[in-house]
Coordinates of C-alpha atoms and ligand atoms in Angstrom, one line a residue:
X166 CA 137.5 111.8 125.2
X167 CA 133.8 113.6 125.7
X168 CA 132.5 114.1 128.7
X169 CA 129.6 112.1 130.1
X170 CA 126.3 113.8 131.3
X171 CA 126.7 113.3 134.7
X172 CA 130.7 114.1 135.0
X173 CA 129.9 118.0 133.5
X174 CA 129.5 120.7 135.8
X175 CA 125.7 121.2 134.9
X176 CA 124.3 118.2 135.5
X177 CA 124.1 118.7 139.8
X178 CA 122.7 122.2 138.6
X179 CA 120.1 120.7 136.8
X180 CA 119.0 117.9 139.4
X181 CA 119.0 121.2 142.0
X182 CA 116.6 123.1 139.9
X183 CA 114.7 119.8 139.3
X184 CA 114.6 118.9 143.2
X185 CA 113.9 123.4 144.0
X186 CA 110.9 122.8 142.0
X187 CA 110.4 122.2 138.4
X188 CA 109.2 118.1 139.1
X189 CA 106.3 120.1 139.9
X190 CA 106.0 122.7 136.9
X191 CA 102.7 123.1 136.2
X192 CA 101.7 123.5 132.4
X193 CA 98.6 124.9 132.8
X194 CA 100.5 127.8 134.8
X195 CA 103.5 127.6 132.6
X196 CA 101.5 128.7 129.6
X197 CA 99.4 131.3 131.7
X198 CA 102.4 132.9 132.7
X199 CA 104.3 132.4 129.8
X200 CA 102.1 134.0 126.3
X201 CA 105.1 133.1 124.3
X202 CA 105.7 129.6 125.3
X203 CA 104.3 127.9 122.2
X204 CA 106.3 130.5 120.0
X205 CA 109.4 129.2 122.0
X206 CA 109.2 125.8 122.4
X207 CA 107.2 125.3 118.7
X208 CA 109.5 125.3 115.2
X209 CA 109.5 124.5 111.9
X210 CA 112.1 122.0 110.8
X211 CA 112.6 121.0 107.5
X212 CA 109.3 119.2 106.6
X213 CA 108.7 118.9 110.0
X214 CA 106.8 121.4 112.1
X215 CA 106.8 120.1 116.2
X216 CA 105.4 121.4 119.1
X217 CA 107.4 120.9 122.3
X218 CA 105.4 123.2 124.0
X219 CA 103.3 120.7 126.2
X220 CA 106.7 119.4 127.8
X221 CA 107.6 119.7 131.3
X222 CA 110.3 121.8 131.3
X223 CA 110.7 125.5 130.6
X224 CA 113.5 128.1 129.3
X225 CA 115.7 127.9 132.0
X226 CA 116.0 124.3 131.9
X227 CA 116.2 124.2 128.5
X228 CA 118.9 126.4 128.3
X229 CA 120.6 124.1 130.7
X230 CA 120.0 121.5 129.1
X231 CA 121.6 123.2 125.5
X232 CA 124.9 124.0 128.4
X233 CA 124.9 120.6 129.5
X234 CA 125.3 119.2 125.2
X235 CA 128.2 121.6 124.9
X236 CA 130.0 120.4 127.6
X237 CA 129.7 116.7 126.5
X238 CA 131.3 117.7 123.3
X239 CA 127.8 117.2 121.2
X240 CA 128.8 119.1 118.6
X241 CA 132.2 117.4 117.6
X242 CA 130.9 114.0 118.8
X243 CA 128.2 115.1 115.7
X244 CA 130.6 116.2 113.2
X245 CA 132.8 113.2 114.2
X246 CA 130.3 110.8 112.8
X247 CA 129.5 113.1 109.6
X248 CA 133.0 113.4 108.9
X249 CA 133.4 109.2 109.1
X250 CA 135.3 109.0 112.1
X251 CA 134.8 105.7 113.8
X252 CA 132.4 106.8 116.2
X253 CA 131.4 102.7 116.6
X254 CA 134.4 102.7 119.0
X255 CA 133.9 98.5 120.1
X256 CA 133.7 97.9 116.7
X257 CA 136.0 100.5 114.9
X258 CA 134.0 101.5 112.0
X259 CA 132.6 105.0 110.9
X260 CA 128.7 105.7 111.0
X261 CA 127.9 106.8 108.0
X262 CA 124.5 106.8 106.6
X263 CA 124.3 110.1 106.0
X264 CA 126.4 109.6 103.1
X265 CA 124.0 107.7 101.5
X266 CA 121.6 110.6 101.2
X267 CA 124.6 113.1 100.6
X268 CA 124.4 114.5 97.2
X269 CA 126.9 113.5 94.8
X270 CA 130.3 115.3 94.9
X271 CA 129.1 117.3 98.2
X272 CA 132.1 117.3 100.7
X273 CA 132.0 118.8 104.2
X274 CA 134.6 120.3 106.2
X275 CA 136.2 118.2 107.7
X276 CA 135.9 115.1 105.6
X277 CA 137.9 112.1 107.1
X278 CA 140.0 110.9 103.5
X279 CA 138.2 108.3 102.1
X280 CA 134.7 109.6 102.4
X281 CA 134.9 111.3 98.8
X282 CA 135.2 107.9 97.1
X283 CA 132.9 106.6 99.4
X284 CA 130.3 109.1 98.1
X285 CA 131.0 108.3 94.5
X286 CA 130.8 104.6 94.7
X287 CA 127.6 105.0 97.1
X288 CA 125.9 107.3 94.3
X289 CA 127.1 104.5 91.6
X290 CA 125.5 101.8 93.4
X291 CA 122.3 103.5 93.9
X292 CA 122.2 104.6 89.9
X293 CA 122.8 100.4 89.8
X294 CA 119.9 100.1 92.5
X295 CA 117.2 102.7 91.3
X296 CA 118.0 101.5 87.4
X297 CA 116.9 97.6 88.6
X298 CA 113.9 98.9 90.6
X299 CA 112.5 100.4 87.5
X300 CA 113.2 97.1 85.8
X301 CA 110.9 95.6 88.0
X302 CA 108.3 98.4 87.9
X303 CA 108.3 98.4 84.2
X304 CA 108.2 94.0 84.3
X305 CA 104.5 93.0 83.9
X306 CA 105.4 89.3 85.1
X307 CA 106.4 90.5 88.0
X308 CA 103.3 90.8 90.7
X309 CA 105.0 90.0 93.7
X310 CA 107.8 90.6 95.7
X311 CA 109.4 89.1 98.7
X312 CA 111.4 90.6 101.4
X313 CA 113.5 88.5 103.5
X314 CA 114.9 90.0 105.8
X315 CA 114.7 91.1 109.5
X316 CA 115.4 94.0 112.2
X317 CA 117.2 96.3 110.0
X318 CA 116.7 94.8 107.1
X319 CA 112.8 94.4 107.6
X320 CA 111.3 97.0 109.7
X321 CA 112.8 100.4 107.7
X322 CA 111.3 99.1 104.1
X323 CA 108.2 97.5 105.6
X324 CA 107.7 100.5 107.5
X325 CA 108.1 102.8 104.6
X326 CA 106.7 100.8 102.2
X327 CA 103.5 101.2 104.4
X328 CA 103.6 104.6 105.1
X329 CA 104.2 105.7 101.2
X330 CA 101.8 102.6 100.0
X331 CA 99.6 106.1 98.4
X332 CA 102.7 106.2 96.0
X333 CA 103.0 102.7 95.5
X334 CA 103.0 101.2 91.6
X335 CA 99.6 99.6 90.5
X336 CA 100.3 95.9 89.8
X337 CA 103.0 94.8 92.7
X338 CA 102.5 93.8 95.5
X339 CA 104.9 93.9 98.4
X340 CA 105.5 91.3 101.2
X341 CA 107.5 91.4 104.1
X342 CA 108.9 87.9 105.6
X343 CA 110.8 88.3 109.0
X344 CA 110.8 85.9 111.6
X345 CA 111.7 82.3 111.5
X346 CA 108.0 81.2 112.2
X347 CA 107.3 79.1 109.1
X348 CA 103.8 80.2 109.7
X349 CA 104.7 84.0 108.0
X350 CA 106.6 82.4 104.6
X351 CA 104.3 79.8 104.4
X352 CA 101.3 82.3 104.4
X353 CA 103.1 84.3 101.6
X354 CA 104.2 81.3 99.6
X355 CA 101.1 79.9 99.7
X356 CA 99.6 83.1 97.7
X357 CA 102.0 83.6 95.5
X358 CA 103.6 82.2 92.0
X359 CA 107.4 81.8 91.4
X360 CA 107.3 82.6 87.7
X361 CA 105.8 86.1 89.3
X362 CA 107.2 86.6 92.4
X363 CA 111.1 88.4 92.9
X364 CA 112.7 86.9 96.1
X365 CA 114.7 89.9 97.9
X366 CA 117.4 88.3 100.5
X367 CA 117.7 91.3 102.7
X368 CA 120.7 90.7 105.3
X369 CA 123.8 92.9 106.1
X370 CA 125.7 90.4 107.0
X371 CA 124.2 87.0 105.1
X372 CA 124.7 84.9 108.3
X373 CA 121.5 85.5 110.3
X374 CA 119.5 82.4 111.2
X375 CA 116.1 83.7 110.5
X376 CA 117.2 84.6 107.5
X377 CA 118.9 82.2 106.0
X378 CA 116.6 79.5 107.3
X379 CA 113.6 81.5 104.9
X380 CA 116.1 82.0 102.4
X381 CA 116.6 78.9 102.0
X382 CA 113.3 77.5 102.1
X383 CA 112.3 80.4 99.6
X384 CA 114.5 78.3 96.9
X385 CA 113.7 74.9 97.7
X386 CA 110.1 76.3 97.1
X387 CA 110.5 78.0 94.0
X388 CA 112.5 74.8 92.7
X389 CA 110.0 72.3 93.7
X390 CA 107.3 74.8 92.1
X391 CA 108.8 74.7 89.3
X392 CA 110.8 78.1 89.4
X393 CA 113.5 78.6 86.5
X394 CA 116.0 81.6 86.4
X395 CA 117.3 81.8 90.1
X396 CA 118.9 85.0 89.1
X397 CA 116.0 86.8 87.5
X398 CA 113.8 85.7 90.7
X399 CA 116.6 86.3 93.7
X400 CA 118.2 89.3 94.5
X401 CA 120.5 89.6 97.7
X402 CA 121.4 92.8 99.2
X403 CA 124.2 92.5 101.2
X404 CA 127.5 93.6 102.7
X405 CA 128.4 89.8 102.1
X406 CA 128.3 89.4 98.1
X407 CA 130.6 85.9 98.8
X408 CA 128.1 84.5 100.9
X409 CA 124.8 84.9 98.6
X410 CA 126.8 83.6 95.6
X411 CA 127.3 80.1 98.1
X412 CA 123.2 79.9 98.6
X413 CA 123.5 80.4 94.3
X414 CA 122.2 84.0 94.6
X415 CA 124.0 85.8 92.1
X416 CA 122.0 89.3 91.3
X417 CA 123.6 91.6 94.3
X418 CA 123.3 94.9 95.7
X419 CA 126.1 95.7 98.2
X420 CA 126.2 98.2 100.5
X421 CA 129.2 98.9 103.4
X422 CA 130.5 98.1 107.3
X423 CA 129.6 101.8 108.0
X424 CA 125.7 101.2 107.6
X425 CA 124.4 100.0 110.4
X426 CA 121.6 97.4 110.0
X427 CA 118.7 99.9 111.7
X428 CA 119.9 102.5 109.4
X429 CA 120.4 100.4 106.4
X430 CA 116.6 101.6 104.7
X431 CA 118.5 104.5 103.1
X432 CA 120.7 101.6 101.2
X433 CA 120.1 98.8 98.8
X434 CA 117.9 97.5 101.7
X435 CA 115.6 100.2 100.4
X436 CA 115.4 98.3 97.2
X437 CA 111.6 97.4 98.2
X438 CA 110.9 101.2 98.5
X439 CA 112.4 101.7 95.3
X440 CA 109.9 98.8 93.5
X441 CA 107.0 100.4 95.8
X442 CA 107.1 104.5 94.6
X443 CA 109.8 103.9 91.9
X444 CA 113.2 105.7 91.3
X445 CA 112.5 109.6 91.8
X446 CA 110.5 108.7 94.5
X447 CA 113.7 107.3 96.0
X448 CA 115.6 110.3 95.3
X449 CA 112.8 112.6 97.7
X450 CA 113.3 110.2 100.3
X451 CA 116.9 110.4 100.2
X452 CA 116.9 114.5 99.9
X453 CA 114.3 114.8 103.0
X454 CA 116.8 112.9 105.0
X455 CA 119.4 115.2 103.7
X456 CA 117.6 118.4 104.7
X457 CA 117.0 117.3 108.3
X458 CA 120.9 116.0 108.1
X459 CA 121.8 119.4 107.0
X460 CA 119.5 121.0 109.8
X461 CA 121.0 118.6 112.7
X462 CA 124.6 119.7 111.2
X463 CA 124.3 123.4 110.9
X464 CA 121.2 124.9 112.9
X465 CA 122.6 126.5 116.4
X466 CA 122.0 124.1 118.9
X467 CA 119.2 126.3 120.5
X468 CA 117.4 126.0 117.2
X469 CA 118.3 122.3 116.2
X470 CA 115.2 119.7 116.3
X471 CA 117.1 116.5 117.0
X472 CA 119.1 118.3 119.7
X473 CA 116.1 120.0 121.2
X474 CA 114.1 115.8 121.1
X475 CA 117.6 114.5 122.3
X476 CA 117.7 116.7 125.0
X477 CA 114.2 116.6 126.3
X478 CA 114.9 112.9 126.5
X479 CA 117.4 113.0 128.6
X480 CA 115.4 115.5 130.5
X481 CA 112.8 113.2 130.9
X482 CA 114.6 109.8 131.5
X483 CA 116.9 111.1 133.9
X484 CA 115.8 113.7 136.0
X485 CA 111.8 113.6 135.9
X486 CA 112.5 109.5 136.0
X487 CA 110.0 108.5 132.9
X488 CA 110.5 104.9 131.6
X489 CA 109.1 105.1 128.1
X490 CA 107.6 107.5 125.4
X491 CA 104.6 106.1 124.0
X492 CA 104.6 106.3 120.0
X493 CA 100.9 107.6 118.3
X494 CA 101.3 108.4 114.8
X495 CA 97.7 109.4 113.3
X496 CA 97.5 107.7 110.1
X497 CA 97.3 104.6 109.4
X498 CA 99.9 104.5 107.3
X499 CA 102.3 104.7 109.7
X500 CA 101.3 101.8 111.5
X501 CA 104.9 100.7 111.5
X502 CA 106.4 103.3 112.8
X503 CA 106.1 102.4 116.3
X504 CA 107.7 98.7 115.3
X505 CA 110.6 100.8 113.4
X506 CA 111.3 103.3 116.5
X507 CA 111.6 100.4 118.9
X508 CA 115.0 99.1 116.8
X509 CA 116.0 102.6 116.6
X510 CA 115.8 104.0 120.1
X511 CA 116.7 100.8 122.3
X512 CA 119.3 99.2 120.1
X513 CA 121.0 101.9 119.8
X514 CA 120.5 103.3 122.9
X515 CA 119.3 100.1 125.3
X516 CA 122.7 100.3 126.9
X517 CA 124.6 99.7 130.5
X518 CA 127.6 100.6 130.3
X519 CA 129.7 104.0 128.9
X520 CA 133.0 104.1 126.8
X521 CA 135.3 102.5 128.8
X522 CA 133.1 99.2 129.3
X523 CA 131.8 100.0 133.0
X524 CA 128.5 100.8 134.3
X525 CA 126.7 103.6 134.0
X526 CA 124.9 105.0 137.1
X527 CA 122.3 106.5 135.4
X528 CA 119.2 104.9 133.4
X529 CA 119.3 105.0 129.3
X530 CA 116.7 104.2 126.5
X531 CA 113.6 104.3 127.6
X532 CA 110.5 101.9 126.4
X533 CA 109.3 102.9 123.4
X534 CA 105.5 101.2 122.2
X535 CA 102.7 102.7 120.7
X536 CA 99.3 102.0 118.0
X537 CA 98.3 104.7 115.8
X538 CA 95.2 107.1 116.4
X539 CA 92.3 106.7 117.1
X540 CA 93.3 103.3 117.5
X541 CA 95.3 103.3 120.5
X542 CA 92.8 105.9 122.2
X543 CA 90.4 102.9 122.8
X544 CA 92.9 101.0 123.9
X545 CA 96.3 101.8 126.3
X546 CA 95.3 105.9 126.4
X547 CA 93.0 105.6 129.8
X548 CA 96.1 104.7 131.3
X549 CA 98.1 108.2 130.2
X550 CA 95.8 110.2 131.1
X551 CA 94.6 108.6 134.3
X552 CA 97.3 105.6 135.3
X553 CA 99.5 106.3 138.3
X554 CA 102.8 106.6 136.0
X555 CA 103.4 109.7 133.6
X556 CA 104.3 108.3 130.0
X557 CA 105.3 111.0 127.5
X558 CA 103.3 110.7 124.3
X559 CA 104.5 112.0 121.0
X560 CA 101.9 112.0 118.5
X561 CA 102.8 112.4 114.7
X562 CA 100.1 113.7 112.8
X563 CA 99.9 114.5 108.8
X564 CA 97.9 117.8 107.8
X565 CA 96.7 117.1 104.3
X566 CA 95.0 113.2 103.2
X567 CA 95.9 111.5 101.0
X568 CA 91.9 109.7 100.5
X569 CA 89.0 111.7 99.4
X570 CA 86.8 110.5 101.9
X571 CA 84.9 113.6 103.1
X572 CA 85.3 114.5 107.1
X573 CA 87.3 111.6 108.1
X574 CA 90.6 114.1 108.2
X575 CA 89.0 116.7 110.2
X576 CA 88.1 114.0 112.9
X577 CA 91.1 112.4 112.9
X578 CA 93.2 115.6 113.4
X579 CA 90.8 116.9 115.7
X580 CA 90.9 113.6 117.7
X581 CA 95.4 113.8 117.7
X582 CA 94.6 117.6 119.0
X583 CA 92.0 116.8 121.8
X584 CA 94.3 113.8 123.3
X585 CA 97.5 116.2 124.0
X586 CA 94.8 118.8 125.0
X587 CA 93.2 116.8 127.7
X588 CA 96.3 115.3 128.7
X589 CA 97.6 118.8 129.5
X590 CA 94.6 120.2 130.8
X591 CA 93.0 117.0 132.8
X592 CA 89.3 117.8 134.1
X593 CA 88.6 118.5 138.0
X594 CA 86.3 116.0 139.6
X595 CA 86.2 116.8 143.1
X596 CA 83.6 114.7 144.0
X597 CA 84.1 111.6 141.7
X598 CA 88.0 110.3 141.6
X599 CA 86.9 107.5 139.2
X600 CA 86.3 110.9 137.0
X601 CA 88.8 113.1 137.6
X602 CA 92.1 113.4 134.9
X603 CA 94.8 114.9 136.8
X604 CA 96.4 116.6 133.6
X605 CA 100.0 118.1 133.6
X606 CA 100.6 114.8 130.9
X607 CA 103.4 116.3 128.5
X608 CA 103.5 115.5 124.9
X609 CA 105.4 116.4 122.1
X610 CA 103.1 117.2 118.9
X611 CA 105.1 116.4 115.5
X612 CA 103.2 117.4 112.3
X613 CA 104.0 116.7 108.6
X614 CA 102.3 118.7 106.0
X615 CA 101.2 115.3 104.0
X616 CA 103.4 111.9 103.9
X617 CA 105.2 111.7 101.1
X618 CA 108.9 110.5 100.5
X619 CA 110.8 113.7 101.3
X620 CA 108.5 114.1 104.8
X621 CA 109.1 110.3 105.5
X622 CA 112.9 110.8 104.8
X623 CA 113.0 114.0 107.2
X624 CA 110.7 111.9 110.2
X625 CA 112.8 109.2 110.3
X626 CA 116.5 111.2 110.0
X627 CA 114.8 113.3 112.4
X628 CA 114.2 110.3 114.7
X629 CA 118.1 109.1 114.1
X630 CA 119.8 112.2 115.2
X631 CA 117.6 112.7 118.2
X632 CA 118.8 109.2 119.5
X633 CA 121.8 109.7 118.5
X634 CA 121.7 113.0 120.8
X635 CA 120.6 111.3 123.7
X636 CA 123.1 108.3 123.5
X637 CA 126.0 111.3 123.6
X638 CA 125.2 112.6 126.7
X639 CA 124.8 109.5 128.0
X640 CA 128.1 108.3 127.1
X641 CA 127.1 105.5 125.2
X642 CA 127.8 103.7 121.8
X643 CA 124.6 103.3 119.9
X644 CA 125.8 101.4 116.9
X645 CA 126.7 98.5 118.4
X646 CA 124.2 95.7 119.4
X647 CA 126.2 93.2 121.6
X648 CA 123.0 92.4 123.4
X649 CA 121.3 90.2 120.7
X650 CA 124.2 87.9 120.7
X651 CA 124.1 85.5 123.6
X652 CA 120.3 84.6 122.7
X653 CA 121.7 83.6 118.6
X654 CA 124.4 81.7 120.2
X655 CA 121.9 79.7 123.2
X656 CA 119.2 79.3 120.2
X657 CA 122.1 77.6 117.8
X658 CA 122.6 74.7 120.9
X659 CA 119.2 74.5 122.0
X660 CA 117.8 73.5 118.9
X661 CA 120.6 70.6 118.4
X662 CA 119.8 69.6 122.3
X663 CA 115.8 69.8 120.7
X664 CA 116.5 67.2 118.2
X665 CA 119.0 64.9 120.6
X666 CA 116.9 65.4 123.8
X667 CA 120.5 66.2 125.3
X668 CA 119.7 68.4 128.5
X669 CA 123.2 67.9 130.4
X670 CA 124.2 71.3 131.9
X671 CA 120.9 72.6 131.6
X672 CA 119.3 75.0 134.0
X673 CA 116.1 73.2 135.4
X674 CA 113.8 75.5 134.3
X675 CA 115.2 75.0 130.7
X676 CA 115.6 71.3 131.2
X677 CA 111.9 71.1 132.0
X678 CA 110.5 72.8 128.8
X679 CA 112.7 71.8 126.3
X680 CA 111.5 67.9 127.6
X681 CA 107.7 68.7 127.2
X682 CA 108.8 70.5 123.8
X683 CA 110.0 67.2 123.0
X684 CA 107.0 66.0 123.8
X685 CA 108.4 64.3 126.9
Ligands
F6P218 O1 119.3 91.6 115.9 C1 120.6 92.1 115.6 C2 120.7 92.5 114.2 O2 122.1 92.5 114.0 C3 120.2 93.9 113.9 O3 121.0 94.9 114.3 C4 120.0 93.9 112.4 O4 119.3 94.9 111.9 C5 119.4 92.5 112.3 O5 120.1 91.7 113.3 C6 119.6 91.9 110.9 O6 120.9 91.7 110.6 P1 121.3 91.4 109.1 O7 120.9 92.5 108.2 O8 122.8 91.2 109.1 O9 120.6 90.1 108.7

């Protein structure tokens, strides 16, 4: 059993230093009196270079923060989960999707038995997966494809698929189908062709209603249009092989209990990566996550990015009392990425209770939102820098184009820069509140030499391991997702009680809309 953050010795030490003084540390000052803090707090990771400079904390606390990881056991709670323990305690399985970007044959000490064959029959059904995704690259019929699929099994390809469309295959063209609302397969069926179009049934466990409901629409449709060849037009991918063969879907990709659906994209729920940039570009995704795994398994703590995020996180949602981290990645291509973090951080981490099923006193995930830049700078950004609550920013920005439009990088960077800068460094206006930016705003810079797959790969494992920090201390599980259930199961008897008009038991305010739904 690990300790919890607020049962260690350190964490009254860090709320004294926090009440002595540092809720009031000063960043202008802390840099003034501190010519190495940028040095400090800045570091390369692998294909990630990140400024946490413009935080509000400094050494002290940070070294704190490091003592305050190693008495909650971070380190072996980490190499638990690498080694396939079954750190997914309420529902007994290992968390293991860092195998599926382990390089064949690599083992690690400590290896729980099992994970050796896991690793060989992971790297045989990726060969299976990356061999039909150049089928479909190299199969001129095929224009279109179809993702069905959603959360997990939506938001890590769309999201990728997005950010690498500068890699994406001339002649196909992706589509991403999510929610129930006929309106979003209707709007793809409508411009598409079934003798063109490849049908991919994303869905861990082949049981959710959204999905199933478009799944099965997607065939009725592609019979009615006159569709032959279900198996050279579907393809499942799937924990639940049995299930897809009942809709009649008999091309599968499998993948295992120990992928969790928000970290499925690095499995055959990739596939619509691997159509989009093609087999080796696959592979770079997989071996960018791997060099951030490697870095989040081996680098000293002090010197670990995920640990140093995870930590300021905590930092930040318990002690300074911030409710959310707003998300502004400057390019457009990551215009997803916001959507994707959302799953990440507060299903994994939206929690209320620790290991042994009782409350927590303490908050967990924060909100996570966010546009891209410059986007969201005409929209939300008056309120950071001048809106009675402080609301961390972390802005993800890309150093080199990938567009030869002349000037528009230079403004765009510039733009990413100026936003932390005047956040930080607010502007006096003595005379004028309505003009006056209070500064002291912290935000964390992240920047990517140019977005390819191997930088993708290392963002988003990046991204997973500094939750993954965060929900340790905390005390929590972040790989279960209990919370969605009660909602799937209310939504299954309300829609009967839609069609029968059957409102005994009913709470009034329910009572009352599902009547004028009925049109009552
Ligand atoms: O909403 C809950 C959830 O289970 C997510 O965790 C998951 O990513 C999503 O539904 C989709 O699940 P599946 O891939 O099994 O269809």
């Amino acid at each position: 059993m690990f300790l919890r953050c607020d049962q260690t010795p350190l964490w009254p030490v860090l709320q004294e230093l926090f009440d002595a003084g540092l809720h009031s540390l000063d960043l202008r000052q802390a840099f003034a009196q501190d010519s190495g803090r940028f040095g400090h707090f800045s570091q390369q990771a692998p294909h990630v270079f990140a400024d946490l400079s413009k935080n509000l904390w400094d050494r002290p606390t940070e070294g704190l923060l490091l003592g305050l990881a190693q008495e909650c056991g971070l380190a072996a709670q980490r190499d638990a989960m690498f080694a396939g323990e079954p750190v997914n305690h309420t529902e007994g399985r290992a968390v293991l999707h860092t195998l599926l970007r382990r390089p064949q044959g690599m083992a690690l000490p400590g290896d729980t038995p099992g994970i050796a064959r896991n690793l060989a029959e992971v790297h045989r059904t990726l060969d299976a997966m990356l061999q039909y995704a150049e089928q479909v690259r190299g199969d001129a019929a095929i224009t279109d494809v179809v993702n069905i699929g959603i959360g997990g099994s939506d938001l890590g390809p769309h999201m990728a698929v997005r950010a690498l469309d500068a890699f994406r295959a001339a002649g196909k063209r992706l589509h991403f189908v999510s929610n129930v609302d006929g309106h979003e397969l209707h709007g793809v069926l409508r411009s598409v062709r079934p003798e063109n179009t490849l049908f991919l049934i994303a869905s861990k466990t082949f049981t959710t209603a959204e999905t199933m409901a478009n799944a099965r629409s997607a065939l009725v449709w592609f019979g009615a249009e006159g569709g032959r060849d279900v198996a050279r037009h579907f393809a499942a991918l799937t924990t639940n092989v049995e299930a897809a063969g009942a809709l009649g879907i008999t091309t599968t990709f499998g993948f295992w209990d120990w992928v969790g659906g928000r970290y499925s994209l690095w499995s055959a729920i990739g596939l619509p990566i691997a159509i989009a940039i093609g087999a080796a570009g696959f592979r770079e995704l997989l071996a960018g996550a791997h060099a951030m795994d490697e870095h989040f398994r081996t680098a000293p703590l002090a010197a670990n990015l995920p640990v140093r995020l995870g930590l300021l996180d905590v930092w930040y949602r318990n002690f300074h009392g911030f409710t959310s981290r707003c998300i502004a990645p400057y390019h457009a291509s990551l215009g997803r990425l916001p959507a994707y973090l959302q799953q990440l951080e507060m299903e994994s981490n939206g929690k209320r209770v620790g290991a042994d099923g009782q409350a927590l006193p303490y908050a967990t995930s924060p909100v996570l939102w966010g546009e891209p830049g410059t986007n969201g700078q005409h929209a939300f950004f008056q309120m950071l820098h001048q809106g009675t609550d402080v609301l961390p920013l972390e802005i993800i920005a890309v150093r080199q184009a990938a567009h030869p439009l002349p000037g528009h990088q230079d403004k765009l960077l510039a733009n990413a820069l100026a936003q932390a800068q005047a956040l930080m460094v607010g502007k006096a206006s003595p005379e004028d509140g309505h003009r006056h930016f209070p500064g002291n705003r912290p935000s964390t810079f992240l920047l990517l030499e140019a977005l390819t797959p191997a930088s993708l790969g290392a963002l988003i494992a990046l991204q997973e391991h500094r939750v993954f920090v965060s929900g340790c201390l905390w005390g929590i599980n972040s790989f279960d997702q209990w919370g969605v259930e009660l909602g799937k199961v209310l939504a299954r008897d309300l829609e009967s009680r839609l069609a029968s008009g059957d409102a005994a038991g009913l709470d009034g305010s329910t009572a009352g809309l599902l009547a004028r739904m009925r049109g009552g």
